[in-house]
mmCIF file with all atom_site columns, C-alpha atoms in Angstrom:
data_model
loop_
_atom_site.group_PDB
_atom_site.id
_atom_site.type_symbol
_atom_site.label_atom_id
_atom_site.label_alt_id
_atom_site.label_comp_id
_atom_site.label_asym_id
_atom_site.label_entity_id
_atom_site.label_seq_id
_atom_site.pdbx_PDB_ins_code
_atom_site.Cartn_x
_atom_site.Cartn_y
_atom_site.Cartn_z
_atom_site.occupancy
_atom_site.B_iso_or_equiv
_atom_site.pdbx_formal_charge
_atom_site.auth_seq_id
_atom_site.auth_comp_id
_atom_site.auth_asym_id
_atom_site.auth_atom_id
_atom_site.pdbx_PDB_model_num
ATOM 1  C CA . UNK A 1 1  ? -0.595 160.830 -158.444 1.00 79.00 ? 1  UNK A CA 1
ATOM 2  C CA . UNK A 1 2  ? -2.111 158.599 -160.783 1.00 84.00 ? 2  UNK A CA 1
ATOM 3  C CA . UNK A 1 3  ? -1.955 158.751 -164.574 1.00 77.00 ? 3  UNK A CA 1
ATOM 4  C CA . UNK A 1 4  ? -4.218 156.793 -166.619 1.00 79.00 ? 4  UNK A CA 1
ATOM 5  C CA . UNK A 1 5  ? -3.238 155.943 -170.021 1.00 73.00 ? 5  UNK A CA 1
ATOM 6  C CA . UNK A 1 6  ? -5.392 154.314 -172.805 1.00 76.00 ? 6  UNK A CA 1
ATOM 7  C CA . UNK A 1 7  ? -3.305 151.094 -173.559 1.00 76.00 ? 7  UNK A CA 1
ATOM 8  C CA . UNK A 1 8  ? -5.279 150.397 -176.555 1.00 81.00 ? 8  UNK A CA 1
ATOM 9  C CA . UNK A 1 9  ? -3.795 153.351 -178.336 1.00 78.00 ? 9  UNK A CA 1
ATOM 10 C CA . UNK A 1 10 ? -0.579 153.015 -177.611 1.00 77.00 ? 10 UNK A CA 1
ATOM 11 C CA . UNK A 1 11 ? 0.766  151.382 -180.924 1.00 76.00 ? 11 UNK A CA 1
ATOM 12 C CA . UNK A 1 12 ? -1.363 153.930 -182.947 1.00 81.00 ? 12 UNK A CA 1
ATOM 13 C CA . UNK A 1 13 ? -0.213 157.025 -181.437 1.00 78.00 ? 13 UNK A CA 1
ATOM 14 C CA . UNK A 1 14 ? 3.750  155.868 -181.103 1.00 78.00 ? 14 UNK A CA 1
ATOM 15 C CA . UNK A 1 15 ? 3.776  155.924 -177.713 1.00 77.00 ? 15 UNK A CA 1
ATOM 16 C CA . UNK A 1 16 ? 7.045  154.558 -175.779 1.00 75.00 ? 16 UNK A CA 1
ATOM 17 C CA . UNK A 1 17 ? 6.966  152.187 -172.995 1.00 76.00 ? 17 UNK A CA 1
ATOM 18 C CA . UNK A 1 18 ? 6.100  153.024 -169.785 1.00 75.00 ? 18 UNK A CA 1
ATOM 19 C CA . UNK A 1 19 ? 8.977  153.546 -167.283 1.00 80.00 ? 19 UNK A CA 1
ATOM 20 C CA . UNK A 1 20 ? 9.138  151.188 -163.925 1.00 85.00 ? 20 UNK A CA 1
ATOM 21 C CA . UNK A 1 21 ? 8.967  152.040 -160.481 1.00 85.00 ? 21 UNK A CA 1
ATOM 22 C CA . UNK A 1 22 ? 12.253 151.730 -159.901 1.00 88.00 ? 22 UNK A CA 1
ATOM 23 C CA . UNK A 1 23 ? 13.428 154.333 -162.933 1.00 84.00 ? 23 UNK A CA 1
ATOM 24 C CA . UNK A 1 24 ? 10.937 157.084 -161.811 1.00 83.00 ? 24 UNK A CA 1
ATOM 25 C CA . UNK A 1 25 ? 12.597 156.678 -158.532 1.00 88.00 ? 25 UNK A CA 1
ATOM 26 C CA . UNK A 1 26 ? 15.892 157.195 -159.870 1.00 85.00 ? 26 UNK A CA 1
ATOM 27 C CA . UNK A 1 27 ? 14.356 160.420 -161.795 1.00 82.00 ? 27 UNK A CA 1
ATOM 28 C CA . UNK A 1 28 ? 13.236 161.883 -158.850 1.00 84.00 ? 28 UNK A CA 1
ATOM 29 C CA . UNK A 1 29 ? 16.307 161.067 -156.896 1.00 85.00 ? 29 UNK A CA 1
ATOM 30 C CA . UNK A 1 30 ? 18.083 163.170 -159.750 1.00 79.00 ? 30 UNK A CA 1
ATOM 31 C CA . UNK A 1 31 ? 15.612 166.071 -159.580 1.00 78.00 ? 31 UNK A CA 1
ATOM 32 C CA . UNK A 1 32 ? 16.178 166.569 -156.081 1.00 82.00 ? 32 UNK A CA 1
ATOM 33 C CA . UNK A 1 33 ? 20.026 166.341 -156.111 1.00 77.00 ? 33 UNK A CA 1
ATOM 34 C CA . UNK A 1 34 ? 21.992 169.823 -155.991 1.00 77.00 ? 34 UNK A CA 1
ATOM 35 C CA . UNK A 1 35 ? 22.464 171.711 -159.670 1.00 70.00 ? 35 UNK A CA 1
ATOM 36 C CA . UNK A 1 36 ? 26.021 172.082 -160.670 1.00 69.00 ? 36 UNK A CA 1
ATOM 37 C CA . UNK A 1 37 ? 26.184 174.753 -162.935 1.00 65.00 ? 37 UNK A CA 1
ATOM 38 C CA . UNK A 1 38 ? 29.122 174.657 -165.988 1.00 70.00 ? 38 UNK A CA 1
ATOM 39 C CA . UNK A 1 39 ? 29.551 177.055 -168.902 1.00 75.00 ? 39 UNK A CA 1
ATOM 40 C CA . UNK A 1 40 ? 28.613 175.551 -172.080 1.00 73.00 ? 40 UNK A CA 1
ATOM 41 C CA . UNK A 1 41 ? 27.939 176.762 -175.503 1.00 81.00 ? 41 UNK A CA 1
ATOM 42 C CA . UNK A 1 42 ? 24.529 177.033 -175.878 1.00 81.00 ? 42 UNK A CA 1
ATOM 43 C CA . UNK A 1 43 ? 23.801 175.746 -179.452 1.00 84.00 ? 43 UNK A CA 1
ATOM 44 C CA . UNK A 1 44 ? 25.803 172.579 -178.433 1.00 81.00 ? 44 UNK A CA 1
ATOM 45 C CA . UNK A 1 45 ? 23.848 172.598 -175.327 1.00 78.00 ? 45 UNK A CA 1
ATOM 46 C CA . UNK A 1 46 ? 20.566 172.044 -177.445 1.00 82.00 ? 46 UNK A CA 1
ATOM 47 C CA . UNK A 1 47 ? 21.925 169.607 -179.573 1.00 85.00 ? 47 UNK A CA 1
ATOM 48 C CA . UNK A 1 48 ? 22.887 167.530 -176.894 1.00 80.00 ? 48 UNK A CA 1
ATOM 49 C CA . UNK A 1 49 ? 19.632 167.680 -175.268 1.00 76.00 ? 49 UNK A CA 1
ATOM 50 C CA . UNK A 1 50 ? 17.551 167.014 -178.619 1.00 83.00 ? 50 UNK A CA 1
ATOM 51 C CA . UNK A 1 51 ? 19.228 163.731 -178.868 1.00 83.00 ? 51 UNK A CA 1
ATOM 52 C CA . UNK A 1 52 ? 18.779 162.698 -175.351 1.00 78.00 ? 52 UNK A CA 1
ATOM 53 C CA . UNK A 1 53 ? 15.045 163.428 -175.631 1.00 77.00 ? 53 UNK A CA 1
ATOM 54 C CA . UNK A 1 54 ? 15.261 161.252 -179.097 1.00 81.00 ? 54 UNK A CA 1
ATOM 55 C CA . UNK A 1 55 ? 16.851 158.544 -177.066 1.00 79.00 ? 55 UNK A CA 1
ATOM 56 C CA . UNK A 1 56 ? 13.878 157.710 -175.154 1.00 74.00 ? 56 UNK A CA 1
ATOM 57 C CA . UNK A 1 57 ? 15.798 157.444 -172.093 1.00 75.00 ? 57 UNK A CA 1
ATOM 58 C CA . UNK A 1 58 ? 14.151 159.424 -168.921 1.00 71.00 ? 58 UNK A CA 1
ATOM 59 C CA . UNK A 1 59 ? 17.029 159.800 -166.328 1.00 73.00 ? 59 UNK A CA 1
ATOM 60 C CA . UNK A 1 60 ? 19.826 161.051 -169.350 1.00 68.00 ? 60 UNK A CA 1
ATOM 61 C CA . UNK A 1 61 ? 18.025 164.316 -169.772 1.00 66.00 ? 61 UNK A CA 1
ATOM 62 C CA . UNK A 1 62 ? 17.370 164.971 -166.391 1.00 66.00 ? 62 UNK A CA 1
ATOM 63 C CA . UNK A 1 63 ? 20.730 164.406 -164.952 1.00 64.00 ? 63 UNK A CA 1
ATOM 64 C CA . UNK A 1 64 ? 21.968 166.344 -167.702 1.00 55.00 ? 64 UNK A CA 1
ATOM 65 C CA . UNK A 1 65 ? 19.937 169.230 -166.431 1.00 54.00 ? 65 UNK A CA 1
ATOM 66 C CA . UNK A 1 66 ? 20.748 168.626 -162.994 1.00 53.00 ? 66 UNK A CA 1
ATOM 67 C CA . UNK A 1 67 ? 24.406 168.193 -163.422 1.00 49.00 ? 67 UNK A CA 1
ATOM 68 C CA . UNK A 1 68 ? 24.900 171.289 -166.132 1.00 47.00 ? 68 UNK A CA 1
#
C-alpha cells in the first residue's frame, strides 16, 4: 500500500511526524498478536485511550487494545 502525503502542508495542518518502517512493522506485529481480555471500568478505559492517542505513540493504543 502506498500513502501519499503532501509534505508542504504538514506544518500548516498540524500533522505529526511520520513513523518509520520499523515502528510500523512493530505496530502490525502487535495487531496480529492474540487478544487477551481483561475487565476494566469503561470510563477509565476511555480516559486511558484518549491520553494514549494524544501522546502521539502509535504502539501504545494498539497494544492496549490487543492486550486488554
